[in-house]
């Protein structure tokens, strides 16, 4: 049986027969997508075609034919087959057999564009581990044996640990069926391991030396400790969720394939590095016995006029109390600085991933290491409940977004993941939990969340990263994924659909003017949209395929 994130998939939609009643546009799309499965018979001709491929950053800003058959007439935005970075037959099969059954033809086009988008546009470099090592001009760092994959965030030529996990997450359930896709994910795990070993406090990285791709500057003037090499690192913001997402990429692969190929000596070295950093970032600002200030291992200062782009107090951030058991995070998943550095959603995610990693390691016989990770994960989970829950005068017992251990708390939620809204989605608790339900009501209201943004055309959770009039579609997708209400789910999907006039999911959209957005396409958000559709196909198929489903 095929599984997606632990739930049985609608197998008939994956392996069903071709649709004899397809319209001409559907037939044309099917022909284009079928063509993409096969290599070009003339490598030289293919190379010439690829040299002529447009930059997808520009290509995605213009609508292309054919259009969807729905009222929005959304464009088909996949690049031409020779211009696609990576092709998976399993992914193409899902598209072919899944979309023909969807009732809403605009949602169908969004899925058709979004599900393969990461493979089409963001796999900048991949080796399957069988190639001979090529000489590269610039000095090497890391150990680049076996498969490796460089997955860019989209319009930025850098690989974020968090984003790349989120971009590949939707494909994990197909890895057991598609060997090439499995190798691609194996490569991403190995590449992330090298990044974690080299610079565990950093969030975004340059291309690996063997790729031959040139590093790019981020245009900022940062003073960071520990010092990093800009040829290795694109940006070095300490974000606790980055390391949690490294662990998550591996546990997802294991749970979907039962393969242990990624458990290499380098992966274990990366795991040791993660645990060392977690210990360092569990230290308070002042020594609990002497009361003296203790310099943290990590500091960050940027020359900027934006307060969310740097840390105060000479790059340390606001003080944190001892004895909480929580782990500090200098920056949020949005790459904005925290106000109080005990960031509750990121601590919750790390607790989950430590326990999942422990379960995996126990399965493969690493019982002592598994015991250590399980103990740390359980202690962190307990700390989140003890120090992250507050009694709100209106909403009752709720999770705060950030705390400092002294009693101060920040009540808000941000669109980026992990978030408070996403706590059931990441596996921290059940969506029926009363504290979560109280928190959900709070963060999905203007009265309870300063970053719940609403206008004439669009609404949702945003954050300081973009501004006060532009919610992120990602927040609506997580709202749908964590809801059991048909009405709430469809409202969220329709808001995202109506705001995606270019046939792709944007980073953020203006509340009054849908034509004003950031990023013509945001690969991580496209992946989350596809994942949401796949989830609904399991949980609530009637919403996508009609009452007969």
mmCIF file of C-alpha atoms in Angstrom, residues 41-413:
data_model
loop_
_atom_site.group_PDB
_atom_site.id
_atom_site.type_symbol
_atom_site.label_atom_id
_atom_site.label_comp_id
_atom_site.label_asym_id
_atom_site.label_seq_id
_atom_site.Cartn_x
_atom_site.Cartn_y
_atom_site.Cartn_z
ATOM 1 C CA UNK A 41 17.613 11.057 -28.158
ATOM 2 C CA UNK A 42 20.327 13.544 -29.068
ATOM 3 C CA UNK A 43 22.281 14.794 -26.000
ATOM 4 C CA UNK A 44 23.896 17.614 -27.992
ATOM 5 C CA UNK A 45 20.508 18.839 -29.191
ATOM 6 C CA UNK A 46 19.148 18.612 -25.661
ATOM 7 C CA UNK A 47 22.060 20.645 -24.325
ATOM 8 C CA UNK A 48 21.395 23.299 -26.960
ATOM 9 C CA UNK A 49 17.710 23.419 -25.974
ATOM 10 C CA UNK A 50 18.600 23.753 -22.307
ATOM 11 C CA UNK A 51 20.947 26.637 -23.057
ATOM 12 C CA UNK A 52 17.969 28.511 -24.482
ATOM 13 C CA UNK A 53 15.744 27.946 -21.432
ATOM 14 C CA UNK A 54 14.445 31.186 -19.886
ATOM 15 C CA UNK A 55 15.166 32.085 -16.270
ATOM 16 C CA UNK A 56 12.155 30.777 -14.353
ATOM 17 C CA UNK A 57 12.231 33.874 -12.167
ATOM 18 C CA UNK A 58 11.093 35.828 -15.237
ATOM 19 C CA UNK A 59 9.126 32.985 -16.841
ATOM 20 C CA UNK A 60 6.904 32.685 -13.747
ATOM 21 C CA UNK A 61 5.810 36.326 -13.929
ATOM 22 C CA UNK A 62 3.940 35.804 -17.219
ATOM 23 C CA UNK A 63 0.909 33.512 -17.726
ATOM 24 C CA UNK A 64 1.298 30.665 -20.226
ATOM 25 C CA UNK A 65 -1.132 28.480 -22.152
ATOM 26 C CA UNK A 66 -3.156 26.368 -21.828
ATOM 27 C CA UNK A 67 -5.489 27.889 -19.224
ATOM 28 C CA UNK A 68 -7.520 25.983 -16.683
ATOM 29 C CA UNK A 69 -11.167 25.290 -17.491
ATOM 30 C CA UNK A 70 -12.333 26.931 -14.258
ATOM 31 C CA UNK A 71 -13.709 30.479 -13.921
ATOM 32 C CA UNK A 72 -10.270 31.877 -13.003
ATOM 33 C CA UNK A 73 -8.623 30.487 -16.165
ATOM 34 C CA UNK A 74 -5.325 29.919 -14.352
ATOM 35 C CA UNK A 75 -2.253 29.464 -16.571
ATOM 36 C CA UNK A 76 -0.093 26.381 -17.000
ATOM 37 C CA UNK A 77 3.268 27.422 -15.540
ATOM 38 C CA UNK A 78 5.514 24.397 -15.808
ATOM 39 C CA UNK A 79 8.683 25.016 -17.830
ATOM 40 C CA UNK A 80 9.054 23.175 -21.132
ATOM 41 C CA UNK A 81 10.272 19.568 -20.642
ATOM 42 C CA UNK A 82 13.913 20.252 -21.658
ATOM 43 C CA UNK A 83 14.019 23.080 -19.096
ATOM 44 C CA UNK A 84 12.979 21.001 -16.107
ATOM 45 C CA UNK A 85 15.774 20.416 -13.615
ATOM 46 C CA UNK A 86 14.749 16.923 -12.513
ATOM 47 C CA UNK A 87 12.057 14.479 -13.644
ATOM 48 C CA UNK A 88 10.396 11.792 -11.560
ATOM 49 C CA UNK A 89 8.176 9.271 -13.308
ATOM 50 C CA UNK A 90 6.295 8.670 -10.051
ATOM 51 C CA UNK A 91 5.525 12.383 -9.691
ATOM 52 C CA UNK A 92 4.352 12.615 -13.305
ATOM 53 C CA UNK A 93 2.144 9.572 -12.758
ATOM 54 C CA UNK A 94 0.499 11.188 -9.744
ATOM 55 C CA UNK A 95 -0.180 14.345 -11.754
ATOM 56 C CA UNK A 96 -1.618 12.408 -14.683
ATOM 57 C CA UNK A 97 -3.978 10.244 -12.652
ATOM 58 C CA UNK A 98 -4.776 12.602 -9.781
ATOM 59 C CA UNK A 99 -5.798 15.802 -11.534
ATOM 60 C CA UNK A 100 -8.336 14.320 -13.946
ATOM 61 C CA UNK A 101 -10.667 13.549 -11.023
ATOM 62 C CA UNK A 102 -10.639 16.968 -9.347
ATOM 63 C CA UNK A 103 -13.910 18.879 -9.578
ATOM 64 C CA UNK A 104 -12.460 22.391 -9.210
ATOM 65 C CA UNK A 105 -10.432 22.880 -12.404
ATOM 66 C CA UNK A 106 -8.635 25.932 -11.026
ATOM 67 C CA UNK A 107 -7.420 23.959 -8.003
ATOM 68 C CA UNK A 108 -6.480 21.212 -10.449
ATOM 69 C CA UNK A 109 -4.236 23.593 -12.394
ATOM 70 C CA UNK A 110 -2.662 24.871 -9.194
ATOM 71 C CA UNK A 111 -1.850 21.296 -8.183
ATOM 72 C CA UNK A 112 -0.554 20.489 -11.665
ATOM 73 C CA UNK A 113 1.831 23.434 -11.441
ATOM 74 C CA UNK A 114 2.731 23.148 -7.759
ATOM 75 C CA UNK A 115 3.369 19.456 -7.138
ATOM 76 C CA UNK A 116 6.335 19.156 -9.549
ATOM 77 C CA UNK A 117 7.536 22.741 -9.068
ATOM 78 C CA UNK A 118 10.454 21.910 -6.775
ATOM 79 C CA UNK A 119 11.766 19.291 -9.205
ATOM 80 C CA UNK A 120 11.098 21.511 -12.207
ATOM 81 C CA UNK A 121 12.794 24.640 -10.885
ATOM 82 C CA UNK A 122 14.917 24.251 -7.736
ATOM 83 C CA UNK A 123 17.184 21.208 -8.158
ATOM 84 C CA UNK A 124 20.246 23.191 -9.120
ATOM 85 C CA UNK A 125 22.689 20.275 -8.800
ATOM 86 C CA UNK A 126 22.440 16.546 -8.126
ATOM 87 C CA UNK A 127 24.871 13.634 -8.355
ATOM 88 C CA UNK A 128 23.746 10.064 -7.705
ATOM 89 C CA UNK A 129 27.058 8.901 -6.234
ATOM 90 C CA UNK A 130 28.224 6.870 -9.217
ATOM 91 C CA UNK A 131 30.145 9.628 -10.994
ATOM 92 C CA UNK A 132 33.893 9.931 -10.872
ATOM 93 C CA UNK A 133 35.037 12.894 -8.839
ATOM 94 C CA UNK A 134 35.551 15.929 -11.019
ATOM 95 C CA UNK A 135 38.239 18.501 -10.428
ATOM 96 C CA UNK A 136 36.925 21.872 -9.333
ATOM 97 C CA UNK A 137 38.867 25.096 -9.280
ATOM 98 C CA UNK A 138 37.943 26.528 -5.889
ATOM 99 C CA UNK A 139 39.140 24.964 -2.614
ATOM 100 C CA UNK A 140 36.938 22.184 -1.296
ATOM 101 C CA UNK A 141 35.273 21.880 2.084
ATOM 102 C CA UNK A 142 33.234 18.976 3.362
ATOM 103 C CA UNK A 143 33.276 15.350 2.257
ATOM 104 C CA UNK A 144 31.259 14.887 -0.905
ATOM 105 C CA UNK A 145 31.077 11.128 -1.278
ATOM 106 C CA UNK A 146 27.913 9.418 -2.506
ATOM 107 C CA UNK A 147 24.704 11.173 -3.617
ATOM 108 C CA UNK A 148 24.398 14.932 -3.070
ATOM 109 C CA UNK A 149 21.691 17.430 -3.955
ATOM 110 C CA UNK A 150 21.638 21.237 -3.918
ATOM 111 C CA UNK A 151 18.045 22.470 -3.589
ATOM 112 C CA UNK A 152 17.660 26.236 -3.881
ATOM 113 C CA UNK A 153 14.775 28.126 -2.310
ATOM 114 C CA UNK A 154 13.661 29.319 -5.752
ATOM 115 C CA UNK A 155 14.675 32.816 -6.737
ATOM 116 C CA UNK A 156 17.717 32.820 -4.403
ATOM 117 C CA UNK A 157 20.723 30.667 -5.284
ATOM 118 C CA UNK A 158 21.120 29.226 -1.794
ATOM 119 C CA UNK A 159 19.900 26.191 0.130
ATOM 120 C CA UNK A 160 18.013 26.749 3.376
ATOM 121 C CA UNK A 161 17.928 23.748 5.748
ATOM 122 C CA UNK A 162 14.292 24.461 6.635
ATOM 123 C CA UNK A 163 13.002 25.293 3.177
ATOM 124 C CA UNK A 164 14.683 22.365 1.431
ATOM 125 C CA UNK A 165 13.152 19.907 3.926
ATOM 126 C CA UNK A 166 9.738 21.487 3.308
ATOM 127 C CA UNK A 167 10.253 21.451 -0.449
ATOM 128 C CA UNK A 168 11.075 17.718 -0.532
ATOM 129 C CA UNK A 169 8.587 16.594 2.125
ATOM 130 C CA UNK A 170 5.748 16.136 -0.377
ATOM 131 C CA UNK A 171 7.786 13.567 -2.348
ATOM 132 C CA UNK A 172 8.832 11.333 0.549
ATOM 133 C CA UNK A 173 5.875 8.973 0.127
ATOM 134 C CA UNK A 174 6.993 8.211 -3.432
ATOM 135 C CA UNK A 175 10.640 7.514 -2.598
ATOM 136 C CA UNK A 176 10.102 3.775 -2.159
ATOM 137 C CA UNK A 177 8.492 3.600 -5.607
ATOM 138 C CA UNK A 178 10.937 5.820 -7.513
ATOM 139 C CA UNK A 179 14.626 4.975 -7.091
ATOM 140 C CA UNK A 180 15.837 8.194 -8.739
ATOM 141 C CA UNK A 181 13.626 10.279 -6.459
ATOM 142 C CA UNK A 182 14.904 8.365 -3.433
ATOM 143 C CA UNK A 183 18.475 9.077 -4.546
ATOM 144 C CA UNK A 184 17.635 12.769 -4.881
ATOM 145 C CA UNK A 185 16.364 12.887 -1.286
ATOM 146 C CA UNK A 186 19.372 10.869 -0.094
ATOM 147 C CA UNK A 187 21.550 13.495 -1.719
ATOM 148 C CA UNK A 188 19.744 16.309 0.074
ATOM 149 C CA UNK A 189 20.194 14.575 3.444
ATOM 150 C CA UNK A 190 23.919 14.134 2.767
ATOM 151 C CA UNK A 191 24.335 17.746 1.642
ATOM 152 C CA UNK A 192 22.501 19.030 4.709
ATOM 153 C CA UNK A 193 24.759 16.876 6.892
ATOM 154 C CA UNK A 194 27.850 18.549 5.395
ATOM 155 C CA UNK A 195 26.325 21.977 6.010
ATOM 156 C CA UNK A 196 25.517 21.151 9.639
ATOM 157 C CA UNK A 197 29.044 19.857 10.261
ATOM 158 C CA UNK A 198 30.647 22.947 8.718
ATOM 159 C CA UNK A 199 28.421 25.683 10.162
ATOM 160 C CA UNK A 200 25.690 24.418 12.541
ATOM 161 C CA UNK A 201 24.597 27.912 13.574
ATOM 162 C CA UNK A 202 23.782 28.938 10.002
ATOM 163 C CA UNK A 203 20.503 28.722 8.112
ATOM 164 C CA UNK A 204 21.350 29.068 4.397
ATOM 165 C CA UNK A 205 24.264 27.719 2.378
ATOM 166 C CA UNK A 206 26.249 28.124 -0.810
ATOM 167 C CA UNK A 207 26.554 25.487 -3.555
ATOM 168 C CA UNK A 208 28.836 22.537 -2.719
ATOM 169 C CA UNK A 209 32.302 22.861 -4.322
ATOM 170 C CA UNK A 210 31.904 19.802 -6.597
ATOM 171 C CA UNK A 211 28.852 21.415 -8.210
ATOM 172 C CA UNK A 212 31.035 23.989 -9.956
ATOM 173 C CA UNK A 213 28.383 26.609 -9.153
ATOM 174 C CA UNK A 214 29.686 29.942 -7.955
ATOM 175 C CA UNK A 215 28.765 31.189 -4.467
ATOM 176 C CA UNK A 216 26.704 34.363 -4.301
ATOM 177 C CA UNK A 217 26.815 37.250 -1.835
ATOM 178 C CA UNK A 218 23.738 38.173 0.178
ATOM 179 C CA UNK A 219 24.593 41.869 0.090
ATOM 180 C CA UNK A 220 24.678 42.245 3.888
ATOM 181 C CA UNK A 221 27.365 43.342 6.292
ATOM 182 C CA UNK A 222 27.192 40.903 9.201
ATOM 183 C CA UNK A 223 29.437 40.342 12.201
ATOM 184 C CA UNK A 224 28.762 36.817 13.435
ATOM 185 C CA UNK A 225 30.307 34.517 16.002
ATOM 186 C CA UNK A 226 31.227 31.724 15.356
ATOM 187 C CA UNK A 227 32.938 33.083 12.258
ATOM 188 C CA UNK A 228 31.855 31.448 9.009
ATOM 189 C CA UNK A 229 33.280 31.173 5.504
ATOM 190 C CA UNK A 230 31.126 33.115 2.976
ATOM 191 C CA UNK A 231 32.145 30.592 0.307
ATOM 192 C CA UNK A 232 30.277 27.999 2.375
ATOM 193 C CA UNK A 233 27.490 30.034 3.960
ATOM 194 C CA UNK A 234 24.969 32.363 2.345
ATOM 195 C CA UNK A 235 23.508 33.591 5.649
ATOM 196 C CA UNK A 236 24.237 32.671 9.259
ATOM 197 C CA UNK A 237 21.165 33.236 11.404
ATOM 198 C CA UNK A 238 20.828 30.837 14.330
ATOM 199 C CA UNK A 239 17.377 29.299 13.950
ATOM 200 C CA UNK A 240 16.619 26.290 16.137
ATOM 201 C CA UNK A 241 14.173 24.898 13.601
ATOM 202 C CA UNK A 242 16.957 24.597 10.989
ATOM 203 C CA UNK A 243 18.580 21.746 12.902
ATOM 204 C CA UNK A 244 15.187 20.204 13.669
ATOM 205 C CA UNK A 245 14.439 20.179 9.957
ATOM 206 C CA UNK A 246 17.741 18.437 9.239
ATOM 207 C CA UNK A 247 16.633 15.642 11.576
ATOM 208 C CA UNK A 248 13.160 15.648 10.030
ATOM 209 C CA UNK A 249 14.422 15.135 6.482
ATOM 210 C CA UNK A 250 16.121 11.917 7.579
ATOM 211 C CA UNK A 251 13.323 10.505 9.736
ATOM 212 C CA UNK A 252 10.757 11.110 6.988
ATOM 213 C CA UNK A 253 12.930 9.244 4.509
ATOM 214 C CA UNK A 254 13.406 6.344 6.915
ATOM 215 C CA UNK A 255 9.706 6.115 7.793
ATOM 216 C CA UNK A 256 8.680 6.079 4.130
ATOM 217 C CA UNK A 257 11.378 3.757 2.767
ATOM 218 C CA UNK A 258 12.835 1.895 5.775
ATOM 219 C CA UNK A 259 16.182 2.627 4.125
ATOM 220 C CA UNK A 260 19.212 3.335 6.310
ATOM 221 C CA UNK A 261 21.514 4.373 3.455
ATOM 222 C CA UNK A 262 21.733 7.932 4.800
ATOM 223 C CA UNK A 263 22.988 6.781 8.219
ATOM 224 C CA UNK A 264 26.615 7.312 7.241
ATOM 225 C CA UNK A 265 29.528 8.332 9.486
ATOM 226 C CA UNK A 266 29.039 11.906 8.224
ATOM 227 C CA UNK A 267 25.359 11.867 9.251
ATOM 228 C CA UNK A 268 26.309 10.679 12.743
ATOM 229 C CA UNK A 269 28.942 13.419 12.925
ATOM 230 C CA UNK A 270 26.238 15.927 11.995
ATOM 231 C CA UNK A 271 23.981 14.493 14.707
ATOM 232 C CA UNK A 272 26.759 14.903 17.284
ATOM 233 C CA UNK A 273 27.154 18.485 16.104
ATOM 234 C CA UNK A 274 23.415 19.107 16.538
ATOM 235 C CA UNK A 275 23.486 17.811 20.115
ATOM 236 C CA UNK A 276 26.521 19.967 20.952
ATOM 237 C CA UNK A 277 24.778 23.105 19.664
ATOM 238 C CA UNK A 278 21.581 22.276 21.564
ATOM 239 C CA UNK A 279 23.620 22.041 24.767
ATOM 240 C CA UNK A 280 25.336 25.367 24.070
ATOM 241 C CA UNK A 281 22.041 27.108 23.324
ATOM 242 C CA UNK A 282 20.367 25.734 26.456
ATOM 243 C CA UNK A 283 22.554 28.004 28.605
ATOM 244 C CA UNK A 284 20.943 31.075 30.245
ATOM 245 C CA UNK A 285 22.225 34.632 29.973
ATOM 246 C CA UNK A 286 23.496 34.757 33.568
ATOM 247 C CA UNK A 287 25.256 32.069 35.573
ATOM 248 C CA UNK A 288 22.591 30.692 37.973
ATOM 249 C CA UNK A 289 25.050 30.531 40.892
ATOM 250 C CA UNK A 290 27.167 33.677 40.578
ATOM 251 C CA UNK A 291 24.670 35.809 38.672
ATOM 252 C CA UNK A 292 27.446 36.909 36.339
ATOM 253 C CA UNK A 293 26.847 37.431 32.610
ATOM 254 C CA UNK A 294 27.887 34.452 30.496
ATOM 255 C CA UNK A 295 28.807 35.172 26.873
ATOM 256 C CA UNK A 296 26.789 33.023 24.498
ATOM 257 C CA UNK A 297 28.481 30.958 21.803
ATOM 258 C CA UNK A 298 26.475 32.805 19.134
ATOM 259 C CA UNK A 299 26.196 36.530 18.424
ATOM 260 C CA UNK A 300 24.859 38.310 15.349
ATOM 261 C CA UNK A 301 25.011 41.969 14.318
ATOM 262 C CA UNK A 302 23.974 43.354 10.933
ATOM 263 C CA UNK A 303 24.275 46.888 9.608
ATOM 264 C CA UNK A 304 20.603 47.574 8.953
ATOM 265 C CA UNK A 305 17.755 49.962 9.690
ATOM 266 C CA UNK A 306 15.348 47.043 10.269
ATOM 267 C CA UNK A 307 15.120 45.922 13.880
ATOM 268 C CA UNK A 308 14.047 42.416 12.863
ATOM 269 C CA UNK A 309 17.315 41.867 10.947
ATOM 270 C CA UNK A 310 19.718 42.026 13.871
ATOM 271 C CA UNK A 311 20.066 41.305 17.593
ATOM 272 C CA UNK A 312 20.266 43.920 20.325
ATOM 273 C CA UNK A 313 22.739 44.049 23.221
ATOM 274 C CA UNK A 314 25.781 43.668 20.983
ATOM 275 C CA UNK A 315 24.348 40.758 19.097
ATOM 276 C CA UNK A 316 23.311 38.653 22.100
ATOM 277 C CA UNK A 317 19.593 39.376 22.289
ATOM 278 C CA UNK A 318 17.388 39.886 25.348
ATOM 279 C CA UNK A 319 18.242 38.007 28.567
ATOM 280 C CA UNK A 320 16.953 34.487 29.202
ATOM 281 C CA UNK A 321 16.370 32.837 32.557
ATOM 282 C CA UNK A 322 18.031 29.679 33.831
ATOM 283 C CA UNK A 323 16.267 26.451 34.693
ATOM 284 C CA UNK A 324 13.667 26.320 31.943
ATOM 285 C CA UNK A 325 15.002 23.415 29.908
ATOM 286 C CA UNK A 326 14.214 25.390 26.740
ATOM 287 C CA UNK A 327 16.646 26.123 23.884
ATOM 288 C CA UNK A 328 17.226 29.616 22.582
ATOM 289 C CA UNK A 329 16.688 30.616 18.958
ATOM 290 C CA UNK A 330 18.063 33.970 17.841
ATOM 291 C CA UNK A 331 15.823 34.064 14.763
ATOM 292 C CA UNK A 332 12.387 32.831 13.766
ATOM 293 C CA UNK A 333 11.576 30.566 10.797
ATOM 294 C CA UNK A 334 10.779 33.760 8.888
ATOM 295 C CA UNK A 335 14.456 34.792 9.337
ATOM 296 C CA UNK A 336 13.260 37.668 11.549
ATOM 297 C CA UNK A 337 14.917 38.079 14.942
ATOM 298 C CA UNK A 338 13.134 36.843 18.032
ATOM 299 C CA UNK A 339 12.166 39.260 20.796
ATOM 300 C CA UNK A 340 12.319 36.624 23.545
ATOM 301 C CA UNK A 341 14.626 33.836 22.389
ATOM 302 C CA UNK A 342 12.802 30.843 23.821
ATOM 303 C CA UNK A 343 10.744 30.369 20.649
ATOM 304 C CA UNK A 344 7.979 27.917 21.544
ATOM 305 C CA UNK A 345 7.075 26.464 18.098
ATOM 306 C CA UNK A 346 10.741 25.751 17.310
ATOM 307 C CA UNK A 347 11.283 24.123 20.706
ATOM 308 C CA UNK A 348 8.184 22.005 20.102
ATOM 309 C CA UNK A 349 9.487 20.907 16.694
ATOM 310 C CA UNK A 350 12.902 20.014 18.109
ATOM 311 C CA UNK A 351 11.250 17.949 20.859
ATOM 312 C CA UNK A 352 9.280 16.026 18.228
ATOM 313 C CA UNK A 353 12.276 15.419 15.969
ATOM 314 C CA UNK A 354 14.569 14.306 18.788
ATOM 315 C CA UNK A 355 12.006 11.666 19.765
ATOM 316 C CA UNK A 356 11.436 10.594 16.152
ATOM 317 C CA UNK A 357 15.170 10.305 15.582
ATOM 318 C CA UNK A 358 15.459 8.276 18.786
ATOM 319 C CA UNK A 359 12.774 5.882 17.569
ATOM 320 C CA UNK A 360 14.573 5.459 14.249
ATOM 321 C CA UNK A 361 17.956 4.860 15.897
ATOM 322 C CA UNK A 362 16.453 2.345 18.289
ATOM 323 C CA UNK A 363 15.106 0.432 15.280
ATOM 324 C CA UNK A 364 18.576 0.184 13.746
ATOM 325 C CA UNK A 365 20.190 -0.961 16.990
ATOM 326 C CA UNK A 366 21.690 2.325 18.238
ATOM 327 C CA UNK A 367 19.957 1.868 21.595
ATOM 328 C CA UNK A 368 22.281 3.971 23.768
ATOM 329 C CA UNK A 369 22.211 6.948 21.425
ATOM 330 C CA UNK A 370 18.457 6.520 21.005
ATOM 331 C CA UNK A 371 18.004 6.643 24.787
ATOM 332 C CA UNK A 372 19.959 9.907 24.962
ATOM 333 C CA UNK A 373 17.875 11.537 22.246
ATOM 334 C CA UNK A 374 14.586 10.298 23.679
ATOM 335 C CA UNK A 375 15.480 11.673 27.099
ATOM 336 C CA UNK A 376 16.373 15.068 25.647
ATOM 337 C CA UNK A 377 13.235 15.151 23.517
ATOM 338 C CA UNK A 378 10.965 14.284 26.439
ATOM 339 C CA UNK A 379 12.625 16.884 28.663
ATOM 340 C CA UNK A 380 12.193 19.542 25.983
ATOM 341 C CA UNK A 381 8.547 18.591 25.458
ATOM 342 C CA UNK A 382 7.953 18.966 29.197
ATOM 343 C CA UNK A 383 9.678 22.366 29.166
ATOM 344 C CA UNK A 384 7.401 23.609 26.354
ATOM 345 C CA UNK A 385 4.312 22.697 28.361
ATOM 346 C CA UNK A 386 5.678 24.105 31.643
ATOM 347 C CA UNK A 387 7.036 27.402 30.345
ATOM 348 C CA UNK A 388 5.143 27.956 27.102
ATOM 349 C CA UNK A 389 1.552 27.848 28.382
ATOM 350 C CA UNK A 390 -0.019 30.947 29.954
ATOM 351 C CA UNK A 391 -3.512 31.776 31.155
ATOM 352 C CA UNK A 392 -4.808 34.543 28.876
ATOM 353 C CA UNK A 393 -7.566 36.749 30.286
ATOM 354 C CA UNK A 394 -9.687 36.238 27.151
ATOM 355 C CA UNK A 395 -8.590 32.976 25.550
ATOM 356 C CA UNK A 396 -7.791 30.868 28.631
ATOM 357 C CA UNK A 397 -4.765 28.567 28.670
ATOM 358 C CA UNK A 398 -2.793 29.203 25.460
ATOM 359 C CA UNK A 399 0.696 28.757 24.080
ATOM 360 C CA UNK A 400 2.811 31.908 23.879
ATOM 361 C CA UNK A 401 4.924 32.389 20.762
ATOM 362 C CA UNK A 402 8.068 33.439 22.647
ATOM 363 C CA UNK A 403 9.031 33.464 26.324
ATOM 364 C CA UNK A 404 12.103 34.377 28.374
ATOM 365 C CA UNK A 405 11.669 32.197 31.472
ATOM 366 C CA UNK A 406 11.277 35.279 33.676
ATOM 367 C CA UNK A 407 7.512 35.408 33.145
ATOM 368 C CA UNK A 408 7.447 37.574 30.028
ATOM 369 C CA UNK A 409 5.685 36.248 26.949
ATOM 370 C CA UNK A 410 4.895 37.343 23.396
ATOM 371 C CA UNK A 411 1.406 36.459 22.168
ATOM 372 C CA UNK A 412 1.289 36.266 18.373
ATOM 373 C CA UNK A 413 1.787 33.805 15.559
#
